[in-house]
CSV table of C-alpha atoms and ligand atoms in Angstrom, one decimal:
chain,number,residue,atom,x,y,z
S,1,MET,CA,-57.9,209.6,-136.2
S,2,LYS,CA,-59.1,207.7,-139.8
S,3,VAL,CA,-57.1,204.3,-140.3
S,4,ILE,CA,-58.0,202.0,-143.7
S,5,VAL,CA,-57.8,198.1,-143.2
S,6,ILE,CA,-57.0,196.2,-146.5
S,7,GLY,CA,-58.1,192.7,-146.3
S,8,SER,CA,-59.2,191.1,-142.8
S,9,THR,CA,-58.6,187.5,-142.4
S,10,LEU,CA,-56.1,186.9,-139.4
S,11,ALA,CA,-54.5,189.6,-139.0
S,12,GLY,CA,-56.6,192.7,-140.3
S,13,THR,CA,-59.0,191.5,-137.9
S,14,TYR,CA,-56.7,190.8,-135.1
S,15,ALA,CA,-55.0,194.4,-135.9
S,16,VAL,CA,-58.6,196.3,-135.9
S,17,GLN,CA,-59.6,194.7,-132.4
S,18,GLN,CA,-56.8,195.3,-131.0
S,19,ILE,CA,-56.9,198.9,-132.1
S,20,MET,CA,-60.5,199.5,-130.7
S,21,ASN,CA,-59.8,197.8,-127.5
S,22,SER,CA,-57.2,200.5,-126.8
S,23,HIS,CA,-58.4,203.5,-128.9
S,24,PRO,CA,-62.2,203.1,-129.5
S,25,ASP,CA,-62.3,206.4,-131.3
S,26,THR,CA,-60.3,205.2,-134.0
S,27,GLU,CA,-62.5,205.2,-137.2
S,28,ILE,CA,-61.7,202.4,-139.0
S,29,THR,CA,-62.6,201.2,-142.5
S,30,ILE,CA,-62.1,197.7,-143.8
S,31,TYR,CA,-62.1,196.9,-147.2
S,32,GLU,CA,-62.1,193.4,-147.9
S,33,LYS,CA,-62.5,191.8,-151.3
S,34,ASN,CA,-64.2,188.8,-150.5
S,35,ASP,CA,-67.6,188.6,-148.7
S,36,ASN,CA,-66.5,187.3,-145.4
S,37,VAL,CA,-64.1,188.0,-142.7
S,38,SER,CA,-62.2,185.9,-140.9
S,39,PHE,CA,-62.2,182.5,-142.3
S,40,ILE,CA,-60.0,180.2,-140.7
S,41,ASN,CA,-58.6,178.4,-143.3
S,42,SER,CA,-56.9,175.9,-141.3
S,43,GLY,CA,-60.2,174.4,-140.6
S,44,ILE,CA,-60.7,173.1,-144.2
S,45,SER,CA,-59.4,169.8,-143.6
S,46,MET,CA,-61.1,169.0,-141.2
S,47,PHE,CA,-64.5,170.4,-142.6
S,48,LEU,CA,-64.1,167.6,-145.4
S,49,ALA,CA,-63.3,164.9,-143.0
S,50,GLY,CA,-66.4,166.0,-141.7
S,51,ASP,CA,-65.0,166.6,-138.1
S,52,VAL,CA,-66.4,170.4,-138.6
S,53,ASN,CA,-70.6,170.3,-140.2
S,54,GLU,CA,-71.0,173.7,-141.3
S,55,LEU,CA,-68.6,175.6,-143.1
S,56,THR,CA,-69.7,179.3,-140.7
S,57,ASP,CA,-68.3,177.6,-137.6
S,58,LEU,CA,-64.8,178.4,-139.5
S,59,PHE,CA,-65.6,181.9,-138.9
S,60,GLU,CA,-63.5,183.2,-136.0
S,61,VAL,CA,-65.6,186.2,-135.7
S,62,GLU,CA,-68.4,187.5,-137.0
S,63,PRO,CA,-68.5,190.6,-139.1
S,64,LYS,CA,-71.5,192.1,-136.4
S,65,ALA,CA,-69.0,191.7,-133.9
S,66,LEU,CA,-66.9,194.4,-135.8
S,67,THR,CA,-69.8,196.7,-136.2
S,68,ASP,CA,-70.7,196.8,-133.0
S,69,LEU,CA,-67.3,198.3,-132.2
S,70,GLY,CA,-67.6,200.8,-134.4
S,71,VAL,CA,-65.8,199.7,-137.7
S,72,THR,CA,-67.3,199.9,-141.1
S,73,ILE,CA,-67.3,196.8,-142.8
S,74,LYS,CA,-66.9,197.3,-146.6
S,75,LEU,CA,-66.8,193.3,-148.3
S,76,LYS,CA,-66.9,192.4,-151.8
S,77,THR,CA,-64.8,196.0,-152.1
S,78,PRO,CA,-61.0,195.3,-153.5
S,79,VAL,CA,-58.6,197.8,-152.8
S,80,LEU,CA,-57.2,198.8,-156.5
S,81,LYS,CA,-54.4,201.3,-155.9
S,82,VAL,CA,-52.8,203.2,-153.1
S,83,ASP,CA,-51.8,206.7,-153.5
S,84,ALA,CA,-49.5,206.4,-150.8
S,85,GLU,CA,-48.3,210.4,-150.9
S,86,ASN,CA,-52.1,211.9,-150.9
S,87,LYS,CA,-52.7,209.5,-148.7
S,88,THR,CA,-55.9,208.0,-150.8
S,89,ILE,CA,-56.6,204.2,-152.0
S,90,GLN,CA,-59.4,203.4,-155.1
S,91,ALA,CA,-61.1,200.6,-154.4
S,92,ARG,CA,-64.0,199.1,-156.5
S,93,ASP,CA,-67.6,198.4,-155.0
S,94,LEU,CA,-67.9,195.0,-156.6
S,95,LYS,CA,-71.8,194.6,-156.0
S,96,THR,CA,-72.3,198.0,-157.5
S,97,GLY,CA,-69.7,198.3,-159.5
S,98,GLU,CA,-68.6,201.6,-158.3
S,99,THR,CA,-65.1,203.1,-157.9
S,100,ILE,CA,-64.6,204.2,-154.4
S,101,LYS,CA,-62.1,206.7,-153.1
S,102,ASP,CA,-61.1,206.8,-149.4
S,103,THR,CA,-58.6,209.1,-147.3
S,104,TYR,CA,-56.6,207.9,-144.7
S,105,ASP,CA,-54.0,209.0,-141.8
S,106,LYS,CA,-52.7,205.5,-141.1
S,107,LEU,CA,-52.9,202.8,-143.9
S,108,ILE,CA,-53.0,199.1,-142.5
S,109,VAL,CA,-52.3,196.7,-145.0
S,110,THR,CA,-52.8,192.6,-144.1
S,111,THR,CA,-53.8,191.4,-147.7
S,112,GLY,CA,-52.4,187.9,-146.5
S,113,SER,CA,-51.4,185.9,-149.6
S,114,PHE,CA,-52.6,184.3,-152.5
S,115,PRO,CA,-51.6,180.2,-153.8
S,116,ILE,CA,-48.8,179.4,-155.9
S,117,LEU,CA,-49.8,178.3,-159.5
S,118,PRO,CA,-47.0,176.0,-160.9
S,119,PRO,CA,-47.2,176.4,-164.7
S,120,ILE,CA,-48.6,172.9,-165.2
S,121,LYS,CA,-50.7,172.7,-168.4
S,122,GLY,CA,-54.5,171.8,-168.3
S,123,ILE,CA,-54.1,173.7,-164.5
S,124,ASP,CA,-57.0,176.2,-165.3
S,125,SER,CA,-59.6,172.7,-165.6
S,126,GLU,CA,-63.3,173.2,-163.8
S,127,LYS,CA,-61.5,169.7,-162.7
S,128,VAL,CA,-58.4,171.5,-160.6
S,129,MET,CA,-59.2,173.4,-157.6
S,130,LEU,CA,-57.5,175.4,-154.8
S,131,ALA,CA,-57.6,175.1,-151.0
S,132,ARG,CA,-57.8,178.1,-149.9
S,133,SER,CA,-60.7,180.3,-149.3
S,134,TRP,CA,-64.5,179.9,-147.9
S,135,TYR,CA,-65.5,179.4,-152.0
S,136,ASP,CA,-62.6,176.8,-151.8
S,137,ALA,CA,-64.0,174.6,-149.1
S,138,LYS,CA,-67.0,174.9,-150.9
S,139,LYS,CA,-66.9,173.7,-154.2
S,140,LEU,CA,-64.5,170.9,-152.7
S,141,ALA,CA,-67.7,169.8,-150.8
S,142,ASP,CA,-69.7,169.8,-153.5
S,143,VAL,CA,-67.7,167.6,-155.6
S,144,SER,CA,-66.9,165.2,-153.2
S,145,LYS,CA,-68.6,162.0,-153.6
S,146,ASP,CA,-68.2,158.4,-152.3
S,147,GLY,CA,-65.4,156.1,-153.7
S,148,ASN,CA,-63.3,159.5,-155.5
S,149,THR,CA,-60.3,159.2,-156.4
S,150,VAL,CA,-58.6,162.8,-155.7
S,151,ALA,CA,-55.0,163.6,-156.7
S,152,ILE,CA,-53.4,166.2,-154.7
S,153,VAL,CA,-49.9,168.2,-155.8
S,154,GLY,CA,-47.7,169.4,-153.2
S,155,ALA,CA,-46.7,167.2,-150.0
S,156,GLY,CA,-46.3,170.2,-147.5
S,157,TYR,CA,-49.0,171.1,-144.8
S,158,ILE,CA,-52.5,172.1,-146.8
S,159,GLY,CA,-51.7,169.0,-149.1
S,160,VAL,CA,-50.7,166.3,-146.3
S,161,GLU,CA,-53.6,167.9,-144.0
S,162,ILE,CA,-56.1,167.0,-147.1
S,163,ALA,CA,-55.0,163.6,-148.0
S,164,GLU,CA,-55.4,162.5,-145.0
S,165,ALA,CA,-58.8,164.3,-144.4
S,166,TYR,CA,-60.4,162.5,-148.1
S,167,SER,CA,-58.6,159.0,-146.7
S,168,ARG,CA,-60.6,159.1,-143.2
S,169,ILE,CA,-63.7,159.6,-145.5
S,170,GLY,CA,-63.2,156.9,-148.2
S,171,HIS,CA,-61.8,158.8,-151.3
S,172,GLN,CA,-59.0,157.1,-152.6
S,173,VAL,CA,-56.1,159.4,-153.1
S,174,ILE,CA,-52.6,160.1,-155.1
S,175,LEU,CA,-50.3,162.6,-153.4
S,176,PHE,CA,-47.5,164.0,-155.6
S,177,GLN,CA,-44.3,165.4,-154.3
S,178,ALA,CA,-41.6,166.8,-156.9
S,179,SER,CA,-39.0,166.2,-153.9
S,180,GLY,CA,-38.5,163.0,-151.9
S,181,GLN,CA,-39.7,164.0,-149.0
S,182,VAL,CA,-42.5,165.3,-147.7
S,183,LEU,CA,-43.3,167.9,-144.8
S,184,ARG,CA,-39.6,168.4,-146.5
S,185,LYS,CA,-39.3,172.4,-145.1
S,186,TYR,CA,-40.4,171.5,-141.7
S,187,HIS,CA,-39.6,168.2,-141.0
S,188,ASP,CA,-36.4,165.8,-140.8
S,189,VAL,CA,-36.4,162.6,-142.9
S,190,GLU,CA,-37.0,160.1,-139.9
S,191,TYR,CA,-40.5,162.3,-139.2
S,192,SER,CA,-42.1,162.3,-143.0
S,193,ASP,CA,-40.8,158.6,-143.4
S,194,GLU,CA,-43.5,157.5,-140.8
S,195,ILE,CA,-45.4,160.6,-141.9
S,196,VAL,CA,-45.6,158.8,-145.5
S,197,LYS,CA,-46.2,155.0,-143.8
S,198,ASP,CA,-49.4,156.6,-142.3
S,199,LEU,CA,-51.0,157.8,-145.1
S,200,GLU,CA,-49.9,154.8,-147.2
S,201,HIS,CA,-51.5,152.4,-144.4
S,202,ASN,CA,-54.8,154.7,-144.8
S,203,ASN,CA,-54.5,154.2,-148.5
S,204,VAL,CA,-53.0,157.3,-149.5
S,205,LYS,CA,-50.5,156.3,-152.5
S,206,VAL,CA,-48.0,158.8,-152.0
S,207,VAL,CA,-46.0,159.8,-155.0
S,208,LEU,CA,-42.7,161.3,-154.7
S,209,GLU,CA,-39.7,162.6,-157.1
S,210,GLU,CA,-42.4,162.6,-159.8
S,211,THR,CA,-43.4,166.4,-161.1
S,212,VAL,CA,-47.1,167.1,-162.2
S,213,THR,CA,-46.7,168.5,-165.6
S,214,GLU,CA,-50.4,168.1,-167.3
S,215,PHE,CA,-54.2,167.9,-166.2
S,216,GLU,CA,-56.4,166.7,-169.1
S,217,ASP,CA,-60.2,166.8,-168.8
S,218,ALA,CA,-61.6,163.1,-169.7
S,219,GLY,CA,-65.4,163.3,-169.0
S,220,ASP,CA,-66.0,163.0,-165.3
S,221,LYS,CA,-61.9,162.4,-164.9
S,222,VAL,CA,-58.7,164.4,-165.1
S,223,ILE,CA,-55.7,162.4,-165.8
S,224,VAL,CA,-52.4,163.5,-164.2
S,225,LYS,CA,-49.5,163.5,-166.2
S,226,THR,CA,-46.1,163.0,-164.3
S,227,ASN,CA,-42.1,163.2,-165.6
S,228,LYS,CA,-43.0,159.2,-164.9
S,229,GLY,CA,-46.1,158.7,-165.5
S,230,VAL,CA,-49.8,159.2,-165.9
S,231,TYR,CA,-52.4,158.4,-163.2
S,232,SER,CA,-56.2,159.1,-162.9
S,233,ALA,CA,-58.5,161.1,-160.7
S,234,ASN,CA,-62.0,162.2,-159.7
S,235,HIS,CA,-60.9,166.0,-159.5
S,236,ALA,CA,-57.4,167.7,-158.0
S,237,ILE,CA,-56.0,169.5,-155.7
S,238,VAL,CA,-53.1,172.2,-156.4
S,239,SER,CA,-51.3,173.4,-153.0
S,240,VAL,CA,-47.3,174.0,-153.9
S,241,GLY,CA,-46.9,177.5,-151.7
S,242,SER,CA,-48.3,180.6,-151.5
S,243,SER,CA,-46.8,184.0,-152.3
S,244,PRO,CA,-47.2,187.6,-150.3
S,245,SER,CA,-49.9,189.3,-151.9
S,246,SER,CA,-47.9,192.5,-151.5
S,247,GLN,CA,-48.6,194.3,-155.5
S,248,LEU,CA,-50.8,197.2,-153.7
S,249,LEU,CA,-47.4,198.3,-152.1
S,250,ASN,CA,-45.2,197.8,-155.3
S,251,GLY,CA,-42.7,200.7,-155.5
S,252,ILE,CA,-44.5,202.8,-152.3
S,253,VAL,CA,-42.9,200.4,-149.9
S,254,ASP,CA,-39.4,198.1,-149.6
S,255,LEU,CA,-40.2,194.5,-150.4
S,256,GLY,CA,-38.3,191.3,-149.4
S,257,LYS,CA,-36.9,188.5,-151.8
S,258,SER,CA,-40.3,186.6,-151.8
S,259,GLY,CA,-42.4,190.1,-152.3
S,260,GLU,CA,-43.0,190.1,-148.9
S,261,VAL,CA,-43.5,193.4,-147.2
S,262,LEU,CA,-40.5,194.5,-144.8
S,263,VAL,CA,-41.3,195.3,-141.6
S,264,ASP,CA,-39.3,196.3,-138.5
S,265,GLU,CA,-40.8,194.8,-134.7
S,266,TYR,CA,-43.5,197.8,-134.9
S,267,MET,CA,-44.9,196.4,-137.5
S,268,ARG,CA,-44.1,199.5,-139.5
S,269,THR,CA,-42.8,199.2,-143.3
S,270,SER,CA,-40.4,201.6,-145.1
S,271,HIS,CA,-43.5,204.4,-145.4
S,272,PRO,CA,-44.2,206.1,-142.1
S,273,ASP,CA,-47.9,205.9,-142.4
S,274,ILE,CA,-48.6,202.3,-143.9
S,275,LEU,CA,-48.0,199.6,-141.6
S,276,ALA,CA,-48.5,195.3,-142.1
S,277,ALA,CA,-48.7,192.0,-140.8
S,278,GLY,CA,-49.5,188.9,-141.6
S,279,ASP,CA,-48.7,186.3,-144.7
S,280,VAL,CA,-48.2,190.1,-146.9
S,281,ALA,CA,-45.5,191.1,-144.0
S,282,SER,CA,-42.0,189.3,-143.5
S,283,SER,CA,-40.9,188.2,-139.8
S,284,TYR,CA,-37.8,187.8,-138.4
S,285,ASP,CA,-36.5,184.2,-137.7
S,286,ASN,CA,-35.0,184.1,-134.6
S,287,PRO,CA,-32.8,180.5,-134.7
S,288,ALA,CA,-31.4,181.6,-138.2
S,289,GLN,CA,-31.4,186.0,-137.4
S,290,ARG,CA,-32.8,187.5,-140.4
S,291,GLU,CA,-35.7,188.4,-142.0
S,292,VAL,CA,-37.6,185.6,-143.7
S,293,TYR,CA,-40.7,184.8,-145.4
S,294,ILE,CA,-43.0,182.1,-143.6
S,295,PRO,CA,-46.7,182.5,-143.6
S,296,LEU,CA,-48.4,181.3,-140.8
S,297,GLY,CA,-51.4,181.7,-139.0
S,298,SER,CA,-50.4,182.0,-135.6
S,299,THR,CA,-47.9,184.4,-136.6
S,300,ALA,CA,-50.9,186.6,-138.3
S,301,VAL,CA,-52.8,187.1,-135.1
S,302,ARG,CA,-49.5,188.0,-133.6
S,303,GLN,CA,-48.2,190.4,-136.0
S,304,GLY,CA,-51.8,191.7,-136.5
S,305,THR,CA,-52.2,192.1,-132.4
S,306,ILE,CA,-48.9,193.9,-131.7
S,307,LEU,CA,-50.1,196.0,-134.9
S,308,GLY,CA,-53.0,196.8,-133.7
S,309,MET,CA,-50.7,198.2,-130.4
S,310,ASN,CA,-48.8,200.4,-132.5
S,311,ILE,CA,-51.3,202.4,-134.1
S,312,ILE,CA,-50.6,205.4,-132.7
S,313,GLU,CA,-47.0,204.8,-130.6
S,314,ASN,CA,-45.1,202.1,-130.5
S,315,ARG,CA,-45.8,199.8,-127.1
S,316,MET,CA,-44.5,196.8,-128.3
S,317,LYS,CA,-42.0,195.3,-130.4
S,318,TYR,CA,-42.9,191.6,-132.2
S,319,ILE,CA,-39.7,189.4,-131.1
S,320,GLY,CA,-39.3,187.2,-133.9
S,321,THR,CA,-40.5,183.6,-134.6
S,322,GLN,CA,-39.4,180.0,-134.3
S,323,ALA,CA,-42.3,179.1,-137.0
S,324,SER,CA,-43.6,176.2,-134.7
S,325,SER,CA,-46.2,174.4,-135.9
S,326,GLY,CA,-47.7,170.9,-136.4
S,327,LEU,CA,-50.4,168.5,-137.4
S,328,GLN,CA,-52.3,166.0,-136.0
S,329,LEU,CA,-52.6,163.0,-138.9
S,330,TYR,CA,-54.6,159.6,-137.7
S,331,GLY,CA,-54.7,160.2,-134.2
S,332,VAL,CA,-50.3,160.8,-134.6
S,333,THR,CA,-49.0,164.8,-133.5
S,334,THR,CA,-46.2,166.0,-135.1
S,335,VAL,CA,-44.8,169.2,-134.3
S,336,THR,CA,-41.6,171.4,-134.8
S,337,THR,CA,-40.0,174.6,-133.8
S,338,GLY,CA,-37.3,176.6,-135.3
S,339,LEU,CA,-34.7,175.0,-137.6
S,340,THR,CA,-34.1,171.5,-139.0
S,341,LYS,CA,-30.2,170.4,-139.0
S,342,THR,CA,-30.8,170.4,-143.0
S,343,ASN,CA,-32.6,174.3,-143.0
S,344,ALA,CA,-29.5,175.5,-140.1
S,345,ILE,CA,-26.8,174.2,-143.0
S,346,LYS,CA,-28.4,176.1,-145.2
S,347,ASN,CA,-28.1,179.5,-143.1
S,348,GLY,CA,-24.6,179.1,-143.1
S,349,ILE,CA,-24.8,177.3,-139.4
S,350,ASP,CA,-22.8,174.4,-138.2
S,351,ALA,CA,-25.1,172.4,-136.4
S,352,GLU,CA,-25.8,169.3,-135.1
S,353,LYS,CA,-28.6,167.1,-134.1
S,354,VAL,CA,-29.8,164.4,-131.7
S,355,VAL,CA,-32.8,161.7,-132.3
S,356,MET,CA,-34.1,159.8,-129.5
S,357,ARG,CA,-36.7,157.6,-129.2
S,358,THR,CA,-38.1,157.5,-125.7
S,359,VAL,CA,-41.8,156.9,-123.8
S,360,TYR,CA,-44.2,160.1,-123.7
S,361,PRO,CA,-47.3,159.6,-120.7
S,362,LEU,CA,-50.6,160.3,-122.5
S,363,THR,CA,-53.9,160.6,-120.4
S,364,THR,CA,-56.8,159.2,-121.5
S,365,GLU,CA,-60.0,158.8,-119.3
S,366,GLU,CA,-59.2,155.5,-119.2
S,367,GLY,CA,-56.4,156.5,-117.3
S,368,THR,CA,-52.2,157.2,-118.7
S,369,THR,CA,-50.0,154.6,-120.9
S,370,ASP,CA,-47.0,155.4,-121.8
S,371,GLU,CA,-46.8,156.3,-125.9
S,372,ASP,CA,-43.7,155.8,-127.9
S,373,VAL,CA,-42.4,159.6,-129.0
S,374,LEU,CA,-39.8,160.6,-130.9
S,375,ILE,CA,-38.3,163.4,-130.5
S,376,THR,CA,-35.1,165.7,-132.4
S,377,LEU,CA,-33.0,168.8,-130.8
S,378,THR,CA,-30.7,170.5,-133.2
S,379,TYR,CA,-28.3,172.8,-131.6
S,380,ARG,CA,-25.4,175.2,-132.8
S,381,LYS,CA,-22.0,173.1,-132.5
S,382,ASP,CA,-20.5,176.7,-131.9
S,383,ASN,CA,-22.2,177.6,-128.8
S,384,GLN,CA,-24.3,174.3,-128.2
S,385,ARG,CA,-27.4,176.9,-128.3
S,386,ILE,CA,-30.8,175.2,-128.9
S,387,ILE,CA,-32.0,175.9,-132.7
S,388,GLY,CA,-34.2,173.8,-133.4
S,389,GLY,CA,-36.8,170.8,-132.2
S,390,GLN,CA,-39.0,168.0,-133.7
S,391,MET,CA,-41.7,165.9,-131.6
S,392,ARG,CA,-44.2,162.9,-132.7
S,393,SER,CA,-46.5,161.0,-130.6
S,394,ARG,CA,-49.8,159.7,-129.9
S,395,ALA,CA,-49.9,161.5,-127.2
S,396,ASP,CA,-49.9,165.0,-127.3
S,397,VAL,CA,-46.7,167.0,-127.2
S,398,SER,CA,-47.7,170.0,-128.7
S,399,GLN,CA,-47.3,172.0,-125.3
S,400,THR,CA,-43.4,170.8,-125.0
S,401,VAL,CA,-42.9,171.7,-128.2
S,402,ASN,CA,-43.9,175.3,-127.3
S,403,THR,CA,-41.5,174.7,-124.6
S,404,LEU,CA,-38.6,174.4,-126.7
S,405,SER,CA,-40.1,177.5,-128.8
S,406,VAL,CA,-39.4,179.6,-125.3
S,407,ALA,CA,-36.4,178.2,-124.9
S,408,ILE,CA,-35.1,178.8,-128.5
S,409,GLN,CA,-36.7,182.2,-128.2
S,410,ASN,CA,-34.8,183.0,-124.9
S,411,ASN,CA,-31.2,181.3,-126.3
S,412,MET,CA,-30.7,178.6,-123.4
S,413,THR,CA,-28.0,176.1,-124.4
S,414,LEU,CA,-27.5,172.7,-124.1
S,415,GLY,CA,-26.2,172.9,-120.9
S,416,ASP,CA,-29.5,175.2,-119.3
S,417,LEU,CA,-32.2,173.1,-121.1
S,418,ALA,CA,-30.2,170.0,-119.5
S,419,TYR,CA,-31.2,171.1,-116.0
S,420,VAL,CA,-33.8,173.6,-116.2
S,421,ASP,CA,-36.2,173.5,-113.7
S,422,GLN,CA,-39.5,171.4,-114.9
S,423,LEU,CA,-42.0,169.3,-112.0
S,424,LEU,CA,-41.3,166.1,-111.2
S,425,GLU,CA,-43.7,163.5,-112.9
S,426,SER,CA,-43.5,160.4,-111.0
S,427,SER,CA,-40.6,158.9,-109.1
S,428,ASP,CA,-39.2,156.5,-112.6
S,429,ARG,CA,-39.3,160.0,-115.0
S,430,PRO,CA,-37.5,162.5,-112.6
S,431,PHE,CA,-36.2,164.3,-115.6
S,432,ASN,CA,-38.8,165.8,-118.0
S,433,ILE,CA,-38.5,164.7,-121.8
S,434,LEU,CA,-36.7,167.9,-122.4
S,435,ASN,CA,-34.3,167.6,-119.6
S,436,PHE,CA,-33.6,164.2,-121.0
S,437,ALA,CA,-32.9,165.1,-124.6
S,438,ALA,CA,-30.4,168.0,-123.8
S,439,GLN,CA,-28.5,165.1,-121.7
S,440,PHE,CA,-28.6,163.1,-124.4
S,441,ALA,CA,-27.2,166.0,-126.3
S,442,LEU,CA,-24.8,166.8,-124.3
S,443,ASN,CA,-23.4,163.4,-123.7
S,444,ASN,CA,-23.0,163.1,-127.7
S,445,GLU,CA,-21.2,166.2,-127.5
S,446,VAL,CA,-19.0,164.6,-125.0
S,447,ASN,CA,-18.7,161.5,-127.3
S,448,SER,CA,-17.8,162.9,-130.3
S,449,ASN,CA,-15.1,165.6,-128.7
S,450,SER,CA,-13.4,162.6,-127.2
S,451,LYS,CA,-13.8,160.3,-130.0
S,452,GLY,CA,-11.9,163.3,-132.2
S,453,LYS,CA,-8.9,163.6,-129.5
D,1,LIG,C1,-55.5,175.0,-146.0
D,1,LIG,C2,-54.8,175.8,-145.0
D,1,LIG,C3,-54.3,175.2,-143.8
D,1,LIG,C4,-53.5,176.2,-143.1
D,1,LIG,N1,-52.9,175.9,-141.5
D,1,LIG,C5,-52.3,176.6,-140.7
D,1,LIG,C6,-52.0,176.0,-139.8
D,1,LIG,O1,-52.1,175.0,-139.1
D,1,LIG,N2,-51.1,177.0,-138.9
D,1,LIG,C7,-50.7,177.7,-139.3
D,1,LIG,O2,-50.2,178.6,-138.3
D,1,LIG,N3,-50.9,178.4,-140.3
D,1,LIG,C8,-51.7,177.8,-141.2
D,1,LIG,N4,-52.5,178.0,-142.2
D,1,LIG,C9,-51.4,179.3,-142.6
D,1,LIG,C10,-52.8,180.8,-142.6
D,1,LIG,O3,-54.1,180.1,-142.9
D,1,LIG,C11,-51.7,182.0,-142.9
D,1,LIG,O4,-51.0,182.5,-142.3
D,1,LIG,C12,-53.0,183.1,-142.5
D,1,LIG,O5,-54.6,182.6,-142.8
D,1,LIG,C13,-52.9,184.5,-142.8
D,1,LIG,O6,-53.7,185.4,-142.3
D,1,LIG,P1,-53.8,187.0,-142.8
D,1,LIG,O7,-54.5,187.2,-142.2
D,1,LIG,O8,-52.4,187.9,-143.0
D,1,LIG,O9,-54.0,186.5,-144.8
D,1,LIG,P2,-54.7,185.7,-145.7
D,1,LIG,O10,-55.7,184.8,-144.8
D,1,LIG,O11,-54.3,185.5,-146.9
D,1,LIG,O12,-55.9,187.0,-145.5
D,1,LIG,C14,-55.8,188.1,-146.6
D,1,LIG,C15,-57.7,188.9,-146.8
D,1,LIG,O13,-56.8,190.0,-147.2
D,1,LIG,C16,-57.9,190.0,-148.7
D,1,LIG,N5,-57.3,191.0,-149.7
D,1,LIG,C17,-56.1,190.9,-150.0
D,1,LIG,N6,-56.3,191.4,-151.3
D,1,LIG,C18,-57.1,192.3,-151.0
D,1,LIG,C19,-57.3,193.9,-151.6
D,1,LIG,N7,-56.6,194.2,-153.0
D,1,LIG,N8,-58.3,194.1,-151.1
D,1,LIG,C20,-58.9,193.8,-150.1
D,1,LIG,N9,-59.1,192.9,-149.5
D,1,LIG,C21,-57.7,192.1,-149.9
D,1,LIG,C22,-58.0,188.7,-148.9
D,1,LIG,O14,-59.8,188.6,-149.4
D,1,LIG,C23,-57.8,188.3,-147.2
D,1,LIG,O15,-59.4,188.1,-146.7
D,1,LIG,C24,-53.4,177.3,-143.8
D,1,LIG,C25,-53.6,177.6,-144.6
D,1,LIG,C26,-54.3,177.3,-145.5
D,1,LIG,C27,-54.9,177.7,-146.9
């Protein structure tokens, strides 16, 4: 069987490796518009902070590992057109300028997403950059000089992580967010407020409720104008979200509201010979119970692998997502899974949450200490099913939120989680923190019900 893969970062690379693993006779050609495969862009902030020495350390798979499997890779060769009726693609070899035509039995579209560029005057200035690709990372490293001031537009994951990275190497940072809250999509205000405090404590000026309207070049500076003020920086970075790169399939397959390629649980599009995965595709949000567009690396890896398993016959279902994600800023881990109460209500769910502060053990070479932890459980009021959770601590709470993701995936209620079997950590900690949080939520429900009587 002849397979063409368009785009080879996470989803594409995982799909290819899975296919060659289970069906080594498949003839695969990858078309990739960049000159590299599998760049882990989540490592850009670590590179800027100096935690990763070489950009080359951020490639997950060397092209040779794929060619050794028998895969043909055409780098710097963007696909320009798909003809689904005749099962052909047209691509341009940017090295020679030559136009290439190729045929396929199955087409895999893993073209990912592209950064949204808001309509800000002067955004095309050389001093305004992105933080997305290998080239962006290299450009950012090239312009980074001691004592620089960097303006970052957008306080989602990328903006916040890059602000932290620059502040750790002594740069001044101004972080702009049009709404009143950083990381608003993923966290409740209790978490965002603590993150803002940490950023400000580390010389990041967090400017909330201001919209950047213009960049103006001024010698070695860029002037950043907002609806409320004027700021000056050496360079600016725009990170306000991403959109699916689905243009090639426009009019060929069904697309969702954000332009994402709609896929079923076997990663099939509405066209029988075209499959898609990763940032270009939809995924099913389990707690919200609907198809959504949530571009995440974790989803790209899972969907890519599952797509690979299903290339010949339907073998493995994608079971949807809780969009679990997290970040570590100044040594504090902040993690989330499922829906916040605000997002649940936006999805038409009558939701409640409990917020609890307790302690969590942090074990290092020096011994074990108790660290403060903030934990939130979000649940449906109608059936007490758990639909989300967040945690924040100096201790590594990421595995606990992963457990919560499994609980949401399996439709557990507060009652289930309150007494589910967990190992006895110590005599003074008879219940695990998740048991404890669910018990707290159950008490909260009993109290609010009795008040209501
Ligand atoms: C700075 C940063 C930090 C992030 N941090 C995290 C994190 O901590 N956790 C997390 O889960 N996610 C994170 N993400 C998101 C994550 O990186 C993406 O979800 C992931 O890269 C998606 O992988 P993908 O393979 O679907 O798409 P992409 O990574 O977008 O790759 C698509 C590939 O397709 C190629 N392509 C596109 N069009 C064509 C064409 N016409 N012809 C040929 N090739 C084409 C592109 O060149 C690219 O190589 C981060 C993203 C960024 C930018």
